[in-house]
PDB file of C-alpha atoms in Angstrom:
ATOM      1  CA  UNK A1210      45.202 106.024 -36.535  1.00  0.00           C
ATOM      2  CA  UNK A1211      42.151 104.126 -37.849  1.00  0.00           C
ATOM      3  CA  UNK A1212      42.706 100.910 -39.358  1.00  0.00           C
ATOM      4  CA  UNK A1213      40.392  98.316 -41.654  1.00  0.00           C
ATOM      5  CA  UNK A1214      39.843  95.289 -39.151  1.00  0.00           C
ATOM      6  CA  UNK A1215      39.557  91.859 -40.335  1.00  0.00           C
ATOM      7  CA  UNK A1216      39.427  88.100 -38.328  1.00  0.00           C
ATOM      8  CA  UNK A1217      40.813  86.088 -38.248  1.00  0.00           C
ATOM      9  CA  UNK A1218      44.265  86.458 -40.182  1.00  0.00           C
ATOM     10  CA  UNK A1219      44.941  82.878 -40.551  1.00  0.00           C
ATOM     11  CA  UNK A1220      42.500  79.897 -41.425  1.00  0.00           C
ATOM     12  CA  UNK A1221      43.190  76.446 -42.151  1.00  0.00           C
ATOM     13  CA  UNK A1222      40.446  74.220 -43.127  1.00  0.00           C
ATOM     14  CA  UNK A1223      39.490  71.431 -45.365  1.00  0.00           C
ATOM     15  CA  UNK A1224      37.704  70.982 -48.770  1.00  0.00           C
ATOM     16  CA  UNK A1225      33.649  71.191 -48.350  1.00  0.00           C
ATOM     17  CA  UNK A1226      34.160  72.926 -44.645  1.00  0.00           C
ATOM     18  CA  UNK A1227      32.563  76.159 -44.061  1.00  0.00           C
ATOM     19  CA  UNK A1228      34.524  79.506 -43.857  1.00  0.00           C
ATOM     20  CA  UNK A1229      33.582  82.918 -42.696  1.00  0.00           C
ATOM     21  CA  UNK A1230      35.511  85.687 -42.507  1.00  0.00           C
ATOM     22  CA  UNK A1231      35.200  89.206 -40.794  1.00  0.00           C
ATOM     23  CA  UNK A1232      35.856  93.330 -41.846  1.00  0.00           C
ATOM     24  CA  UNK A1233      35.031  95.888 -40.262  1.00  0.00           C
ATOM     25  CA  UNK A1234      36.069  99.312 -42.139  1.00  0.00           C
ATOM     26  CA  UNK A1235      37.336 102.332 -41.395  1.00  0.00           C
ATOM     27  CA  UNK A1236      34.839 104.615 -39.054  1.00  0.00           C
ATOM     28  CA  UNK A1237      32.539 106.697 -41.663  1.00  0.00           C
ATOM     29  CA  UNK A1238      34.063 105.130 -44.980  1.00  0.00           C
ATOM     30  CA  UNK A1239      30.790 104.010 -47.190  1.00  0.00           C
ATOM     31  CA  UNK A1240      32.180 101.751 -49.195  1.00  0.00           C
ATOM     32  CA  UNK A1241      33.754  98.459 -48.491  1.00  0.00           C
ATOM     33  CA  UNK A1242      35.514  96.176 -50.954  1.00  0.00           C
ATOM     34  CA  UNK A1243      36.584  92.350 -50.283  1.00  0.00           C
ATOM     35  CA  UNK A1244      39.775  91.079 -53.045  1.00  0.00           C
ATOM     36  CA  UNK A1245      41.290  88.047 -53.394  1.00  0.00           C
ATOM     37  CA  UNK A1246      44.387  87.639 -53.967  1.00  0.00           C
ATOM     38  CA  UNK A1247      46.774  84.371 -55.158  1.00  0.00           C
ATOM     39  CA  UNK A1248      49.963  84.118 -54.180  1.00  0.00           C
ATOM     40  CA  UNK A1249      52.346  86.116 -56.881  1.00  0.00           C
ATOM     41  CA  UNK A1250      49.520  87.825 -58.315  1.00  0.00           C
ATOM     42  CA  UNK A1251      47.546  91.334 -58.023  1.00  0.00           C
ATOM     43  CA  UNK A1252      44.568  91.415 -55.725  1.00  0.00           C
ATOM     44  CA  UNK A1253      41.050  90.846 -57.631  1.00  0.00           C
ATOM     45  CA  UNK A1254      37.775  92.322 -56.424  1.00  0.00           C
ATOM     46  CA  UNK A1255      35.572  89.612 -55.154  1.00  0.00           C
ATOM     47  CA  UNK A1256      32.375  92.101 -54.313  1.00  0.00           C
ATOM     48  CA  UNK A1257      32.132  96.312 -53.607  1.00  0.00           C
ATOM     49  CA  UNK A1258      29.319  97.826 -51.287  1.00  0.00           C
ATOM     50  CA  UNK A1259      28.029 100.997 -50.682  1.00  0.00           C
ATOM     51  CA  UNK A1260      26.537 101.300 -47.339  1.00  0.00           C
ATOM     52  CA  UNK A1261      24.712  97.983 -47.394  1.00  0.00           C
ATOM     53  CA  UNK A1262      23.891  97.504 -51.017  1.00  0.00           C
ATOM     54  CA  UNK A1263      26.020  95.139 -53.545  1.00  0.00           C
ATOM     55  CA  UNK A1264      27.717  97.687 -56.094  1.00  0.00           C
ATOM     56  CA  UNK A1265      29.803  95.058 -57.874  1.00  0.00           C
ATOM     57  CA  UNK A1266      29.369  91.519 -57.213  1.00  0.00           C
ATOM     58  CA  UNK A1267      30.333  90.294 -60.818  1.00  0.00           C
ATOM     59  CA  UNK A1268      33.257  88.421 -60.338  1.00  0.00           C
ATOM     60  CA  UNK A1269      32.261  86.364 -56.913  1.00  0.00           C
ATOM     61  CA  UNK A1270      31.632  82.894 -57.710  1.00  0.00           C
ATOM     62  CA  UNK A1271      27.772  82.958 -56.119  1.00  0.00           C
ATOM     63  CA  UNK A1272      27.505  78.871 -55.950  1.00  0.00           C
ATOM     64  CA  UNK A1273      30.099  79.292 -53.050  1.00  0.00           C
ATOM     65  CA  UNK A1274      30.327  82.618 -51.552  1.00  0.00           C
ATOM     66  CA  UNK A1275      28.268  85.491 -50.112  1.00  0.00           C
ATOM     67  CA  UNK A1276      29.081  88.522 -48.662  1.00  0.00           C
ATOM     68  CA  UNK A1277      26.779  90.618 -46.417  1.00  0.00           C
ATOM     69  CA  UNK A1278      26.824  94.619 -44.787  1.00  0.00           C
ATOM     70  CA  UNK A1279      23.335  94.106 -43.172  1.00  0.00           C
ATOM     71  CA  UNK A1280      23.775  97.249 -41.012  1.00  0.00           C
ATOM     72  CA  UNK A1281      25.927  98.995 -43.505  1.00  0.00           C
ATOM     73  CA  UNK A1282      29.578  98.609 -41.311  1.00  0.00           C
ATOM     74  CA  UNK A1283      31.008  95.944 -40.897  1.00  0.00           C
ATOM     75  CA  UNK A1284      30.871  92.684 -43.300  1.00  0.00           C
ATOM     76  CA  UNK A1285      31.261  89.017 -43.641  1.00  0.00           C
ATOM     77  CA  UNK A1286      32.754  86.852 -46.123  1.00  0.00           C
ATOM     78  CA  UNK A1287      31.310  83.405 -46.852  1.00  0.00           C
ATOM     79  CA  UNK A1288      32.784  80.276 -48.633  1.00  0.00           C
ATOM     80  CA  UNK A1289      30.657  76.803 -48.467  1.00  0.00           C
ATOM     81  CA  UNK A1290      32.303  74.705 -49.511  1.00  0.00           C
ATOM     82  CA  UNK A1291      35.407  75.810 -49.486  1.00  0.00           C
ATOM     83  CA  UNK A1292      37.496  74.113 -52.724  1.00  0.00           C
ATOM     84  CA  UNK A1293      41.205  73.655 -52.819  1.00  0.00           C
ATOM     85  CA  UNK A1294      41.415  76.354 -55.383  1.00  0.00           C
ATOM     86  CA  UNK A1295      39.903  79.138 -52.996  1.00  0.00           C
ATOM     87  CA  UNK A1296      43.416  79.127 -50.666  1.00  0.00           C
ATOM     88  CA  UNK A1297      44.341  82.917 -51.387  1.00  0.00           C
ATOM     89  CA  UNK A1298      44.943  85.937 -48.875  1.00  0.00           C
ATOM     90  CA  UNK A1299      41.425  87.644 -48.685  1.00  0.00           C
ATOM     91  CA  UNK A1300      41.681  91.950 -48.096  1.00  0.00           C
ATOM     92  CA  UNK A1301      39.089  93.891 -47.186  1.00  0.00           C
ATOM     93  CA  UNK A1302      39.460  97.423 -48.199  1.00  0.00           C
ATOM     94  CA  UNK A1303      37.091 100.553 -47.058  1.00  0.00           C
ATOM     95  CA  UNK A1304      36.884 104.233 -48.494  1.00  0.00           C
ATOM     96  CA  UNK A1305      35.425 107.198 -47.927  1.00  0.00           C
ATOM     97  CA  UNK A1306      32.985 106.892 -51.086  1.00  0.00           C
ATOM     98  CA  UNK A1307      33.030 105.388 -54.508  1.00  0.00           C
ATOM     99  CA  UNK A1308      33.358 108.792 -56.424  1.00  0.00           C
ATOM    100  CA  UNK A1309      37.062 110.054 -58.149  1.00  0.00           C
ATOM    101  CA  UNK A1310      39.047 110.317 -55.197  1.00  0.00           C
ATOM    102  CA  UNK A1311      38.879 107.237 -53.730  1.00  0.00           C
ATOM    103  CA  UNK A1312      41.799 106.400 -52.117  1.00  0.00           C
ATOM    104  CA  UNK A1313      40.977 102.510 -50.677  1.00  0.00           C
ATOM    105  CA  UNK A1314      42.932 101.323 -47.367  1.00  0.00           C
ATOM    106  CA  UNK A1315      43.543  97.729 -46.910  1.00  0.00           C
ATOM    107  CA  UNK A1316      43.169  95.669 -43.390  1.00  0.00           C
ATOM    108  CA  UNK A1317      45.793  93.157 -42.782  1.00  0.00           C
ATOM    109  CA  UNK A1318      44.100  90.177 -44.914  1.00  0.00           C
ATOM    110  CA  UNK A1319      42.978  86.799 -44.073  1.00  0.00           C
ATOM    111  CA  UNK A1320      45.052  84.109 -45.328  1.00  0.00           C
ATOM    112  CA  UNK A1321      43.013  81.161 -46.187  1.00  0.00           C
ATOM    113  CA  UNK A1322      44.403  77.310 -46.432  1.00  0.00           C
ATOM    114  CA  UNK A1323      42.671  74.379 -48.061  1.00  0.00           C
ATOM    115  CA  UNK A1324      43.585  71.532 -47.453  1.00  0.00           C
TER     116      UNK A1324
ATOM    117  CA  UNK B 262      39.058  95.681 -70.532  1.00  0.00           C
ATOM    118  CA  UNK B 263      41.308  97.224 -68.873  1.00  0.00           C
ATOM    119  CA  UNK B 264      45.242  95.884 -68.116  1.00  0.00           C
ATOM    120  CA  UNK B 265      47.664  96.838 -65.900  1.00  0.00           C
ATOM    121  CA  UNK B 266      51.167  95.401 -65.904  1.00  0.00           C
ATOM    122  CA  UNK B 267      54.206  96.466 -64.211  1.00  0.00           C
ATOM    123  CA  UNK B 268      57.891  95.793 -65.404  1.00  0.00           C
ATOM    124  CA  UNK B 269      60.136  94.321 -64.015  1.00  0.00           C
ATOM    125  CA  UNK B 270      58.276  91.642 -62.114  1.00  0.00           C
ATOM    126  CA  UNK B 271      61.734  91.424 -59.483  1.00  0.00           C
ATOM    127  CA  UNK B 272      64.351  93.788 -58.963  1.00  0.00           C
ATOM    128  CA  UNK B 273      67.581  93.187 -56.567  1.00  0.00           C
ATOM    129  CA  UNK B 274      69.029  96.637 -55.799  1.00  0.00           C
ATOM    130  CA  UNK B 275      72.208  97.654 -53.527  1.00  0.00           C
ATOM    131  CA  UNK B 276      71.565  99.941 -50.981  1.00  0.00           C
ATOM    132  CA  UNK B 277      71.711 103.566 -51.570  1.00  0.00           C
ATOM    133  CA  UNK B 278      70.714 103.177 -55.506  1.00  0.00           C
ATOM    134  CA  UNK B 279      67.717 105.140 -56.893  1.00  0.00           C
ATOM    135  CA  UNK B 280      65.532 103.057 -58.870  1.00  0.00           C
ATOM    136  CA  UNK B 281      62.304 103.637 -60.980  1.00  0.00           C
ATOM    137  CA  UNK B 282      59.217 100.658 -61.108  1.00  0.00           C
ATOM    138  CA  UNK B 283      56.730 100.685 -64.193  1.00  0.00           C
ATOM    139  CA  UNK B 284      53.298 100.322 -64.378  1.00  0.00           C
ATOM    140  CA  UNK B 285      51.346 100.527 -67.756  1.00  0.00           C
ATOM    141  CA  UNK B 286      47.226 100.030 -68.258  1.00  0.00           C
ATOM    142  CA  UNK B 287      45.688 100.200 -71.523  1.00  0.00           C
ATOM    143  CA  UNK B 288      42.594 101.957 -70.982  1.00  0.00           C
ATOM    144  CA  UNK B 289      43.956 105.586 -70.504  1.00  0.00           C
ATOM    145  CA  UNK B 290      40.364 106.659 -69.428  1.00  0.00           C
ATOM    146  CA  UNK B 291      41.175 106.353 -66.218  1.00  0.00           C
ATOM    147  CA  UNK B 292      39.687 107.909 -62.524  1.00  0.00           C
ATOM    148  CA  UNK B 293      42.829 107.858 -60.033  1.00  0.00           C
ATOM    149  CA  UNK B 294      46.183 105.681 -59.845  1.00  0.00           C
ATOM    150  CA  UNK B 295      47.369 104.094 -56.673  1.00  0.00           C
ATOM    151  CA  UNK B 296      50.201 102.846 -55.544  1.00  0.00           C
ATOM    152  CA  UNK B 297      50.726 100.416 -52.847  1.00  0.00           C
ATOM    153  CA  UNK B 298      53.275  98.717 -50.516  1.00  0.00           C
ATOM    154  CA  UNK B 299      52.781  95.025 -49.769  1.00  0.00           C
ATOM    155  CA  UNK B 300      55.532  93.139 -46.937  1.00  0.00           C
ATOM    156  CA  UNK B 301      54.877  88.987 -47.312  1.00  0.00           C
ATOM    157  CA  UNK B 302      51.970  87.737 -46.072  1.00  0.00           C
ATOM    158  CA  UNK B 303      50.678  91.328 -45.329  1.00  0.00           C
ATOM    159  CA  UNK B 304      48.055  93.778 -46.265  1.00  0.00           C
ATOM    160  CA  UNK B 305      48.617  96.434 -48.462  1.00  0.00           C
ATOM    161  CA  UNK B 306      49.641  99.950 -47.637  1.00  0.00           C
ATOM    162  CA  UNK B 307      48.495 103.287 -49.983  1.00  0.00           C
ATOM    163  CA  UNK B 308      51.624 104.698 -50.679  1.00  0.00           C
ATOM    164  CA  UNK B 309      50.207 107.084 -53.372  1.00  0.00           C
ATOM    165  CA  UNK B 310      47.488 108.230 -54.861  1.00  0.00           C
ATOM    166  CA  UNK B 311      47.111 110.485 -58.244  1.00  0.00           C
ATOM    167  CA  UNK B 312      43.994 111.763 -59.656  1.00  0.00           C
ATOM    168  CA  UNK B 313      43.642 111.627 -63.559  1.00  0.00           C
ATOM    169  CA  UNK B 314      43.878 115.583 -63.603  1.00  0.00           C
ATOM    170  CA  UNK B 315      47.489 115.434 -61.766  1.00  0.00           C
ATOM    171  CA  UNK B 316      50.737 114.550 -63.241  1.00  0.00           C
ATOM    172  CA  UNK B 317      52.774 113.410 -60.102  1.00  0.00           C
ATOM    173  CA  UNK B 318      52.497 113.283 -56.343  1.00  0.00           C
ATOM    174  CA  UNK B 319      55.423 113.377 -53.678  1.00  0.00           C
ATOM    175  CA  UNK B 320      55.624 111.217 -50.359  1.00  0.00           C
ATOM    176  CA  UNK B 321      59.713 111.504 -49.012  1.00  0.00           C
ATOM    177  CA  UNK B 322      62.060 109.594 -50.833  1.00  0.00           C
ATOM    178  CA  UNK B 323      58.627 108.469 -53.454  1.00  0.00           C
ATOM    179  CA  UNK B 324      57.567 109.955 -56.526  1.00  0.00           C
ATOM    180  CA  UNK B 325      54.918 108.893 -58.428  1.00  0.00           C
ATOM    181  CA  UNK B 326      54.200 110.150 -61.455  1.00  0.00           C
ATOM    182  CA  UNK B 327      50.973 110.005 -64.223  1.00  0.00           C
ATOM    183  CA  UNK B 328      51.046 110.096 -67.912  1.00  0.00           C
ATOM    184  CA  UNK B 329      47.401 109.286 -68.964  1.00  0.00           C
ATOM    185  CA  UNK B 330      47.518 109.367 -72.435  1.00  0.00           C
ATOM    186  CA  UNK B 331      50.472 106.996 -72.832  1.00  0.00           C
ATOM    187  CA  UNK B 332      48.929 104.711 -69.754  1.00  0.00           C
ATOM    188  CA  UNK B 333      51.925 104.864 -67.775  1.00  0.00           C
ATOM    189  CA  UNK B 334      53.050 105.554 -64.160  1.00  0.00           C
ATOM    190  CA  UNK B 335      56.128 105.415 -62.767  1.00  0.00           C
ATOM    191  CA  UNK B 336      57.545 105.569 -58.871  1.00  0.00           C
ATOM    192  CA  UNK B 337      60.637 106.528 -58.202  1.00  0.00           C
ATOM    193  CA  UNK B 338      62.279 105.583 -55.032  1.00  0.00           C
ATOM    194  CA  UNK B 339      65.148 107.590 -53.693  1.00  0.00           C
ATOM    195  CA  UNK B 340      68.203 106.603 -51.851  1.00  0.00           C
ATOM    196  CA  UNK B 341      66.933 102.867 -51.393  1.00  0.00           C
ATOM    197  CA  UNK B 342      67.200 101.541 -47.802  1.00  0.00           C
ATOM    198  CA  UNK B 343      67.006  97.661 -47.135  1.00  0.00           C
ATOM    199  CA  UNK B 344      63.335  98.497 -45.633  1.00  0.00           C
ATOM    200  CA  UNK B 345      62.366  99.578 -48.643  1.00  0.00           C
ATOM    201  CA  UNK B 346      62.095  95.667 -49.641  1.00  0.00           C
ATOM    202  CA  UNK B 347      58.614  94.766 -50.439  1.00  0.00           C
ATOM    203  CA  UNK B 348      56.441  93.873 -53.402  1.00  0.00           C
ATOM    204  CA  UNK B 349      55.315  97.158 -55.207  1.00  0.00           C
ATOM    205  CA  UNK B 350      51.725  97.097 -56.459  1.00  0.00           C
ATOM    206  CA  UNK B 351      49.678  99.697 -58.689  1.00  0.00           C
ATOM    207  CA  UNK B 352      46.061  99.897 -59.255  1.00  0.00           C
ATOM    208  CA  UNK B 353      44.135 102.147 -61.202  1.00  0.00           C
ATOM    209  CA  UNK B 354      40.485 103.299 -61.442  1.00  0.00           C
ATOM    210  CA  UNK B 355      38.681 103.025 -65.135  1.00  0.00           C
ATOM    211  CA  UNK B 356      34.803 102.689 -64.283  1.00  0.00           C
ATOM    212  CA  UNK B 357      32.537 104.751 -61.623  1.00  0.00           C
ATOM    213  CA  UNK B 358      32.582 102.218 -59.358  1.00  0.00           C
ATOM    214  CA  UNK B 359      35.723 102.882 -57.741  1.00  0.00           C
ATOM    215  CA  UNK B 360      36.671  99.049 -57.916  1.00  0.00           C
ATOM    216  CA  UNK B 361      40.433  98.749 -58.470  1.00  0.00           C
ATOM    217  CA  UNK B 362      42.606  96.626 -61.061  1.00  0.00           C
ATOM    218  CA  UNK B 363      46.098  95.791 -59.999  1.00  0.00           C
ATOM    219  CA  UNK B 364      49.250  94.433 -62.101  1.00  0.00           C
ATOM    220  CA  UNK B 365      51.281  91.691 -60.423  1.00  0.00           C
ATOM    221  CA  UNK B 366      53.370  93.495 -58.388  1.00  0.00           C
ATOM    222  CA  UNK B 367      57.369  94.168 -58.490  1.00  0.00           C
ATOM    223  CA  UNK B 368      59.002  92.588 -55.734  1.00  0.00           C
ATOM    224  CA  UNK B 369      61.876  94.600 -54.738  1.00  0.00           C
ATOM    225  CA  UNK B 370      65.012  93.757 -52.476  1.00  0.00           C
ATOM    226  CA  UNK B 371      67.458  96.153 -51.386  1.00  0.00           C
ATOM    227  CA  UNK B 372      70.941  94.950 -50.317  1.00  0.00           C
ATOM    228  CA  UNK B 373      72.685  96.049 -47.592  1.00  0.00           C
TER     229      UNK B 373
END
């Protein structure tokens, strides 16, 4: 069965390191969405693409993080620095397309620590 | 701006009970509703999806079901098994972008 894909699942680091993190979506799904998520809340969408474009990038804090699809599959996450605040579990979701039936799967998450 | 909130926020059931979770959103222009399974410190799995023209959808011992124009969705879980503990999360769709907004979640635990 296909699966979202994302490295690593765990990541400890410390305030003002780097941090990159990996997705890779389901085979043929056009869209690809990154949330964050704090612990005891509902996910939030950080950044959406279709194919390689940025759909919705309105709620990613851009002095910190980037995201990039350069070929249009798989993406990466970006956080320098990385701030005490940004320790969350980080999903990548994939679907088919963006249009009303858009059922979004979810890969396993990245849980992020700051220390 | 669209809300979604789901009540209760915890729920402690004994096995075998049926039980209904709530999920209301304020915007009632609305694409698709999903619901979702979440185990700790795991990803989330699609339990459900409803488009905005449908009124429930099946999966088992799950029922979800849609009423748009009083922004609520409920899932009803039949004959509740101690694996059926997870946190219960619903999302719906409100703008063309397909980007999904998600309540907090009701964490459920089913008693032997």
């Amino acid at each position: 069965e296909a699966e979202v894909a994302q490295s690593p699942r765990y990541k400890i680091t410390e305030k003002s390191q780097a941090v990159a993190f990996w997705c890779d979506p389901i085979s043929g799904h056009a869209t690809l969405y990154w949330y964050r998520q704090i612990l005891g809340q509902g996910p939030e969408l950080l950044v959406q693409f279709q194919d390689e474009s940025v759909v919705d990038d309105s709620q990613l804090p851009k002095d910190r993080f980037s995201a990039e699809r350069l070929k249009g599959v798989d993406s990466t996450l970006k956080i320098q620095p990385a701030e005490l605040g940004d320790s969350a579990m980080y999903l990548c979701a994939s679907s088919y397309s963006s249009g009303d039936y858009n059922e979004q799967f979810f890969g396993p998450g990245t849980r992020l620590t700051v220390l | 701006k669209q809300e979604v909130t789901q009540i209760p926020a915890a729920l402690s059931v004994p096995e075998g009970e049926n039980l209904v979770l709530n999920c209301s959103f304020t915007d009632s222009a609305i694409y698709n509703l999903q619901w979702f399974r979440q185990d700790p410190g795991k990803g989330l799995t699609s339990l459900l999806l409803i488009q905005s023209s449908q009124r429930e959808q099946t999966s088992g011992r799950l029922n979800a079901s849609l009423d748009k124009s009083s922004g609520r969705s409920t899932l009803y879980i039949a004959a509740s098994q101690p694996g059926d503990s997870a946190t219960y999360l619903c999302a719906v769709i409100s703008g063309n972008t397909g980007k999904l907004i998600f309540g907090q979640g009701t964490t459920l635990q089913v008693k032997p």
